[in-house]
Coordinates of N, CA, C and O in Angstrom, one line a residue:
M1 N 84.0 116.2 109.6 CA 85.0 115.7 110.5 C 86.2 115.1 109.7 O 87.3 115.4 110.1
G2 N 85.9 114.3 108.7 CA 87.0 113.7 107.9 C 87.9 114.8 107.3 O 89.1 114.7 107.2
W3 N 87.2 115.8 106.7 CA 87.9 116.9 106.0 C 88.8 117.6 107.0 O 90.0 117.9 106.7
L4 N 88.2 118.0 108.2 CA 89.0 118.8 109.2 C 90.2 118.0 109.7 O 91.3 118.5 109.7
M5 N 90.0 116.7 110.0 CA 91.2 115.9 110.5 C 92.2 115.8 109.4 O 93.4 116.0 109.7
A6 N 91.8 115.6 108.2 CA 92.7 115.5 107.1 C 93.4 116.8 106.8 O 94.6 116.8 106.5
A7 N 92.7 117.9 106.8 CA 93.3 119.2 106.5 C 94.4 119.5 107.5 O 95.4 120.0 107.2
E8 N 94.1 119.2 108.8 CA 95.1 119.5 109.8 C 96.4 118.7 109.6 O 97.5 119.2 109.8
L9 N 96.2 117.4 109.3 CA 97.4 116.5 109.1 C 98.1 116.9 107.8 O 99.3 116.9 107.8
R10 N 97.4 117.2 106.7 CA 98.0 117.6 105.5 C 98.8 118.9 105.7 O 99.9 119.0 105.0
A11 N 98.4 119.8 106.5 CA 99.2 121.0 106.8 C 100.6 120.6 107.4 O 101.5 121.4 107.3
H12 N 100.7 119.4 107.9 CA 102.0 118.9 108.4 C 102.7 117.9 107.5 O 103.6 117.2 107.9
G13 N 102.2 117.8 106.3 CA 102.8 116.9 105.3 C 102.4 115.4 105.4 O 102.9 114.6 104.7
I14 N 101.4 115.1 106.2 CA 100.9 113.7 106.3 C 99.8 113.5 105.3 O 98.8 114.3 105.3
D15 N 99.8 112.4 104.5 CA 98.8 112.2 103.4 C 98.0 111.0 103.5 O 97.3 110.6 102.6
I16 N 98.2 110.2 104.6 CA 97.3 109.0 104.9 C 97.1 109.0 106.4 O 97.9 109.4 107.2
S17 N 95.9 108.5 106.7 CA 95.5 108.3 108.1 C 94.9 106.9 108.2 O 94.2 106.4 107.3
F18 N 95.1 106.3 109.3 CA 94.4 105.0 109.6 C 93.0 105.2 110.2 O 92.7 104.9 111.3
A19 N 92.2 105.9 109.4 CA 90.8 106.2 109.7 C 90.0 106.1 108.4 O 90.6 106.3 107.3
P20 N 88.8 105.8 108.5 CA 87.9 105.8 109.7 C 87.8 104.3 110.3 O 88.1 103.4 109.6
C21 N 87.4 104.3 111.5 CA 87.1 103.0 112.2 C 85.7 102.6 111.8 O 84.8 103.4 112.0
V22 N 85.6 101.5 111.1 CA 84.2 101.1 110.7 C 83.7 99.9 111.4 O 82.8 99.2 110.9
D23 N 84.2 99.6 112.6 CA 83.7 98.5 113.4 C 82.3 98.9 113.9 O 82.0 100.0 114.2
L24 N 81.5 97.8 114.0 CA 80.2 98.0 114.6 C 80.3 98.0 116.1 O 81.0 97.3 116.7
D25 N 79.4 98.8 116.7 CA 79.4 98.9 118.2 C 78.4 97.9 118.8 O 77.2 98.1 118.8
Y26 N 78.9 96.7 119.2 CA 78.1 95.7 119.8 C 78.0 95.9 121.3 O 77.4 95.1 122.0
G27 N 78.7 96.9 121.8 CA 78.6 97.2 123.3 C 79.5 96.3 124.1 O 79.3 96.3 125.3
V28 N 80.4 95.5 123.5 CA 81.2 94.6 124.3 C 82.7 94.9 124.3 O 83.4 94.4 125.1
S29 N 83.2 95.6 123.3 CA 84.6 95.8 123.1 C 85.2 96.8 124.1 O 84.6 97.9 124.3
E30 N 86.3 96.5 124.7 CA 87.0 97.4 125.6 C 87.7 98.5 124.8 O 88.0 99.5 125.4
I31 N 88.0 98.3 123.5 CA 88.8 99.3 122.8 C 88.0 100.0 121.7 O 88.3 101.2 121.4
I32 N 86.9 99.4 121.2 CA 86.2 100.1 120.1 C 85.3 101.2 120.7 O 85.4 102.4 120.4
G33 N 84.3 100.8 121.5 CA 83.4 101.8 122.2 C 83.0 102.9 121.3 O 82.4 102.8 120.3
D34 N 83.4 104.1 121.8 CA 83.0 105.4 121.1 C 83.8 105.7 119.8 O 83.6 106.7 119.2
R35 N 84.7 104.8 119.5 CA 85.4 104.9 118.2 C 84.6 104.5 117.0 O 84.8 104.8 115.9
S36 N 83.5 103.7 117.4 CA 82.5 103.3 116.3 C 81.5 104.4 116.0 O 81.1 105.1 116.9
F37 N 81.2 104.4 114.7 CA 80.1 105.4 114.3 C 78.8 105.0 114.8 O 77.9 105.8 115.1
H38 N 78.5 103.7 114.9 CA 77.1 103.2 115.2 C 77.2 101.7 115.4 O 78.2 101.0 115.0
A39 N 76.0 101.1 115.8 CA 75.9 99.7 115.9 C 75.4 99.0 114.5 O 75.6 97.9 114.3
R40 N 74.7 99.8 113.7 CA 74.1 99.3 112.5 C 75.1 99.5 111.3 O 75.6 100.6 111.1
A41 N 75.2 98.5 110.5 CA 76.2 98.5 109.4 C 75.8 99.6 108.4 O 76.7 100.2 107.8
D42 N 74.5 99.8 108.1 CA 74.1 100.8 107.1 C 74.5 102.2 107.5 O 74.9 103.0 106.7
V43 N 74.3 102.5 108.8 CA 74.7 103.8 109.4 C 76.2 104.0 109.3 O 76.7 105.0 108.9
V44 N 76.9 102.9 109.7 CA 78.4 103.0 109.7 C 78.9 103.2 108.3 O 79.7 104.1 108.1
G45 N 78.3 102.5 107.3 CA 78.7 102.7 105.9 C 78.4 104.1 105.4 O 79.3 104.7 104.8
Q46 N 77.3 104.7 105.8 CA 77.0 106.1 105.4 C 77.9 107.1 106.0 O 78.5 108.0 105.4
L47 N 78.1 107.0 107.4 CA 79.0 108.0 108.1 C 80.4 107.8 107.7 O 81.1 108.8 107.5
A48 N 80.9 106.6 107.6 CA 82.3 106.3 107.2 C 82.5 106.8 105.8 O 83.6 107.3 105.4
G49 N 81.5 106.6 104.9 CA 81.6 107.1 103.5 C 81.8 108.6 103.5 O 82.6 109.2 102.7
A50 N 81.0 109.4 104.3 CA 81.1 110.8 104.4 C 82.5 111.2 104.9 O 83.1 112.2 104.4
Y51 N 82.9 110.5 105.9 CA 84.2 110.8 106.5 C 85.3 110.6 105.5 O 86.2 111.4 105.3
M52 N 85.3 109.5 104.7 CA 86.3 109.2 103.7 C 86.2 110.3 102.6 O 87.3 110.7 102.1
R53 N 85.0 110.7 102.2 CA 84.9 111.7 101.1 C 85.6 113.0 101.6 O 86.3 113.7 100.9
G54 N 85.3 113.4 102.9 CA 86.0 114.6 103.4 C 87.5 114.5 103.4 O 88.2 115.4 103.1
M55 N 88.0 113.3 103.8 CA 89.4 113.1 103.8 C 89.9 113.3 102.4 O 91.0 113.9 102.1
R56 N 89.3 112.7 101.4 CA 89.7 112.8 100.0 C 89.7 114.2 99.5 O 90.6 114.6 98.8
E57 N 88.7 115.0 99.9 CA 88.6 116.4 99.5 C 89.8 117.2 100.0 O 90.2 118.2 99.4
A58 N 90.3 116.8 101.2 CA 91.4 117.5 101.8 C 92.7 116.9 101.3 O 93.8 117.4 101.7
G59 N 92.7 115.9 100.4 CA 93.9 115.4 99.9 C 94.6 114.2 100.6 O 95.8 114.0 100.5
M60 N 93.8 113.5 101.4 CA 94.3 112.4 102.2 C 93.6 111.1 101.9 O 92.4 111.1 101.6
A61 N 94.4 110.0 101.9 CA 93.9 108.7 101.7 C 93.3 108.1 103.0 O 93.9 108.3 104.0
A62 N 92.2 107.5 102.9 CA 91.6 106.8 104.0 C 92.0 105.4 104.2 O 92.3 104.7 103.2
T63 N 92.0 104.9 105.4 CA 92.2 103.5 105.6 C 91.1 103.0 106.6 O 91.1 103.3 107.7
A64 N 90.2 102.2 106.1 CA 89.1 101.6 106.9 C 89.7 100.5 107.8 O 90.5 99.7 107.3
K65 N 89.3 100.5 109.0 CA 89.8 99.5 109.9 C 88.7 99.0 110.9 O 87.7 99.7 111.0
H66 N 88.7 97.9 111.4 CA 89.6 96.8 111.6 C 89.0 95.6 110.9 O 88.2 94.9 111.5
F67 N 89.4 95.3 109.7 CA 88.8 94.3 108.9 C 89.1 92.9 109.4 O 90.2 92.6 109.8
P68 N 88.1 92.0 109.5 CA 86.7 92.1 109.1 C 85.8 92.6 110.1 O 84.6 92.6 109.9
G69 N 86.3 93.0 111.3 CA 85.4 93.5 112.3 C 86.1 93.2 113.7 O 86.6 92.2 113.9
H70 N 86.0 94.2 114.6 CA 86.6 94.1 115.9 C 85.6 94.4 117.0 O 85.9 94.2 118.2
G71 N 84.4 94.9 116.7 CA 83.5 95.3 117.7 C 82.8 94.2 118.5 O 82.2 94.5 119.5
A72 N 82.9 93.0 118.0 CA 82.2 91.9 118.7 C 83.1 91.1 119.7 O 82.6 90.2 120.3
V73 N 84.3 91.6 119.9 CA 85.2 90.9 120.9 C 85.5 91.9 122.0 O 85.7 93.1 121.8
A74 N 85.6 91.4 123.2 CA 85.8 92.3 124.3 C 87.2 92.8 124.5 O 87.5 93.9 124.8
A75 N 88.2 91.9 124.3 CA 89.6 92.2 124.6 C 90.2 93.3 123.7 O 89.8 93.5 122.5
D76 N 91.1 94.1 124.3 CA 91.8 95.2 123.6 C 93.0 94.5 122.9 O 93.9 93.9 123.5
S77 N 93.0 94.6 121.6 CA 94.0 93.9 120.8 C 95.4 94.5 120.9 O 96.3 94.0 120.4
H78 N 95.5 95.7 121.6 CA 96.8 96.2 121.8 C 97.5 95.6 123.0 O 98.7 95.7 123.2
L79 N 96.7 94.8 123.8 CA 97.2 94.2 125.0 C 97.2 92.7 124.9 O 97.9 92.0 125.6
T80 N 96.3 92.1 124.2 CA 96.1 90.6 124.1 C 95.5 90.3 122.7 O 95.1 91.2 122.0
L81 N 95.5 89.0 122.4 CA 94.9 88.6 121.1 C 93.4 88.2 121.3 O 93.1 87.2 121.9
P82 N 92.5 89.0 120.8 CA 91.1 88.7 120.9 C 90.8 87.5 120.0 O 91.4 87.4 118.9
V83 N 89.9 86.7 120.4 CA 89.4 85.6 119.5 C 87.9 85.8 119.3 O 87.1 85.9 120.2
D84 N 87.6 85.9 118.0 CA 86.2 86.1 117.5 C 85.8 84.7 117.1 O 86.3 84.2 116.1
R85 N 84.8 84.1 117.8 CA 84.4 82.8 117.5 C 83.2 82.7 116.5 O 82.7 81.6 116.3
R86 N 82.8 83.8 115.9 CA 81.7 83.7 115.0 C 82.2 83.1 113.7 O 83.3 83.1 113.3
D87 N 81.2 82.4 113.0 CA 81.5 81.8 111.7 C 81.5 82.9 110.7 O 80.9 84.0 110.9
L88 N 82.1 82.7 109.6 CA 82.3 83.6 108.5 C 80.9 84.3 108.1 O 80.9 85.5 108.0
P89 N 79.9 83.5 107.9 CA 78.6 84.2 107.5 C 78.1 85.2 108.5 O 77.4 86.1 108.2
D90 N 78.4 85.0 109.8 CA 78.0 85.8 110.9 C 78.7 87.2 110.9 O 78.3 88.1 111.6
L91 N 79.7 87.3 110.0 CA 80.5 88.6 109.9 C 79.9 89.5 108.8 O 80.5 90.5 108.5
A92 N 78.8 89.1 108.1 CA 78.3 89.8 107.0 C 78.1 91.3 107.3 O 78.4 92.2 106.6
D93 N 77.4 91.6 108.4 CA 77.1 93.0 108.8 C 78.4 93.7 109.0 O 78.5 94.9 108.6
D94 N 79.4 93.1 109.7 CA 80.7 93.8 110.0 C 81.4 94.1 108.7 O 82.1 95.1 108.6
M95 N 81.3 93.3 107.6 CA 82.0 93.5 106.4 C 81.2 94.5 105.4 O 81.8 95.0 104.5
A96 N 79.9 94.7 105.7 CA 79.1 95.6 104.8 C 79.7 97.0 104.6 O 79.7 97.5 103.5
P97 N 80.2 97.7 105.7 CA 80.8 99.0 105.4 C 82.0 99.0 104.5 O 82.2 99.9 103.7
Y98 N 82.8 97.9 104.6 CA 83.9 97.8 103.6 C 83.4 97.7 102.2 O 84.0 98.3 101.3
T99 N 82.4 96.9 102.0 CA 81.9 96.8 100.6 C 81.4 98.1 100.1 O 81.8 98.5 98.9
R100 N 80.8 98.9 100.9 CA 80.3 100.2 100.5 C 81.5 101.2 100.2 O 81.5 101.9 99.2
L101 N 82.4 101.2 101.1 CA 83.6 102.1 101.0 C 84.4 101.7 99.8 O 84.9 102.6 99.0
I102 N 84.7 100.4 99.6 CA 85.5 99.9 98.4 C 84.8 100.3 97.1 O 85.5 100.8 96.2
A103 N 83.5 100.2 97.1 CA 82.7 100.6 95.9 C 82.9 102.1 95.6 O 82.7 102.6 94.5
N104 N 83.2 102.9 96.6 CA 83.4 104.3 96.5 C 84.8 104.8 96.6 O 85.1 105.9 96.9
G105 N 85.7 103.8 96.3 CA 87.1 104.2 96.1 C 88.0 104.2 97.3 O 89.1 104.8 97.3
L106 N 87.7 103.4 98.3 CA 88.5 103.2 99.5 C 89.9 102.8 99.0 O 90.0 101.7 98.4
P107 N 91.0 103.5 99.4 CA 92.3 103.1 98.9 C 93.0 102.1 99.8 O 94.0 101.4 99.4
A108 N 92.6 101.9 101.1 CA 93.3 101.0 102.0 C 92.5 100.4 103.1 O 91.5 101.0 103.5
V109 N 92.9 99.2 103.5 CA 92.2 98.5 104.6 C 93.2 98.0 105.6 O 94.2 97.5 105.2
M110 N 92.9 98.3 106.9 CA 93.8 97.7 107.9 C 93.0 96.5 108.5 O 91.9 96.6 108.9
V111 N 93.8 95.4 108.6 CA 93.2 94.2 109.2 C 93.1 94.3 110.7 O 93.9 94.9 111.4
A112 N 92.2 93.5 111.3 CA 92.1 93.4 112.7 C 93.2 92.6 113.3 O 93.6 91.6 112.7
M113 N 93.6 92.9 114.5 CA 94.6 92.1 115.2 C 93.8 91.1 116.1 O 93.8 91.2 117.3
S114 N 93.1 90.2 115.4 CA 92.2 89.3 116.1 C 92.4 87.9 115.4 O 92.7 87.8 114.3
C115 N 92.0 86.9 116.1 CA 91.9 85.6 115.6 C 90.5 85.2 115.3 O 89.6 85.4 116.2
F116 N 90.2 84.8 114.1 CA 88.9 84.3 113.7 C 88.9 82.8 113.6 O 89.0 82.2 112.6
R117 N 88.9 82.2 114.8 CA 89.2 80.8 115.0 C 88.4 79.8 114.2 O 89.0 78.9 113.6
P118 N 87.1 80.0 114.1 CA 86.3 78.9 113.3 C 86.8 78.7 111.9 O 86.6 77.6 111.4
W119 N 87.3 79.7 111.3 CA 87.6 79.6 109.9 C 89.0 80.0 109.6 O 89.4 80.2 108.4
A120 N 89.9 80.0 110.6 CA 91.2 80.5 110.5 C 92.1 79.8 109.4 O 92.9 80.4 108.7
R121 N 91.8 78.5 109.3 CA 92.6 77.7 108.3 C 91.8 77.3 107.1 O 92.3 76.5 106.3
S122 N 90.7 78.0 106.9 CA 89.8 77.6 105.8 C 90.2 78.3 104.5 O 90.5 79.5 104.4
R123 N 90.2 77.5 103.4 CA 90.4 78.1 102.1 C 89.3 79.1 101.7 O 89.4 80.0 101.0
Q124 N 88.1 78.8 102.3 CA 86.9 79.6 102.0 C 87.2 81.1 102.5 O 86.8 82.0 101.9
A125 N 87.9 81.2 103.6 CA 88.3 82.5 104.1 C 89.0 83.3 103.1 O 88.8 84.5 102.9
F126 N 90.0 82.7 102.4 CA 90.7 83.4 101.3 C 89.9 83.8 100.2 O 90.0 84.8 99.6
R127 N 89.0 82.9 99.8 CA 88.1 83.2 98.6 C 87.1 84.2 98.9 O 86.8 85.1 98.2
L128 N 86.4 84.1 100.1 CA 85.3 85.0 100.4 C 85.8 86.4 101.0 O 85.2 87.4 100.7
V129 N 86.8 86.4 101.7 CA 87.3 87.6 102.4 C 88.4 88.3 101.5 O 88.5 89.5 101.5
G130 N 89.1 87.5 100.8 CA 90.1 88.1 99.9 C 91.5 88.0 100.5 O 92.5 87.8 99.8
F131 N 91.6 88.0 101.8 CA 92.9 87.7 102.5 C 92.5 87.3 103.9 O 91.4 87.6 104.4
A132 N 93.4 86.6 104.6 CA 93.0 86.1 105.9 C 93.5 86.9 107.0 O 94.6 87.5 106.9
T133 N 92.8 87.0 108.0 CA 93.1 87.6 109.3 C 93.0 86.6 110.3 O 92.1 86.5 111.1
C134 N 93.9 85.6 110.3 CA 93.8 84.5 111.1 C 95.1 84.1 111.8 O 96.1 84.6 111.5
C135 N 94.9 83.2 112.8 CA 96.1 82.7 113.5 C 95.8 81.3 113.9 O 94.7 80.8 113.8
A136 N 96.8 80.6 114.4 CA 96.6 79.2 114.8 C 96.5 79.2 116.3 O 97.4 79.2 117.1
V137 N 95.2 79.3 116.8 CA 95.0 79.2 118.2 C 94.2 77.9 118.5 O 93.3 77.6 117.8
T138 N 94.7 77.1 119.4 CA 94.0 75.8 119.7 C 93.3 75.8 121.0 O 93.5 76.7 121.8

């Protein structure tokens, strides 16, 4: 699938896509739903890895999204700001596919348009995550 999508876009001169979606399907998101490969991080990592390799073979850069995870919030981030109230350690499964993809040459990551309220202003977020996807919601 990754190769086919990339080959079709490359034929029109496009060399990057904001795919694959590596969000876990928790069954609650209004926007992720069937855009997710699976509910389990190991399966998402495997399938997204194959998708990324197919894209690479077709000459396209992949962008894994929505870091650090969007599948556990109900709201559609295109319409409103979802707030994920989980603590940073609770996002480990959501971040696992990124670890796998980065180890295999992932060239880009798109951050989630979500607020991660419990740790939004934490220095720990910068150290552990690498960059913050946070906002000031009270």
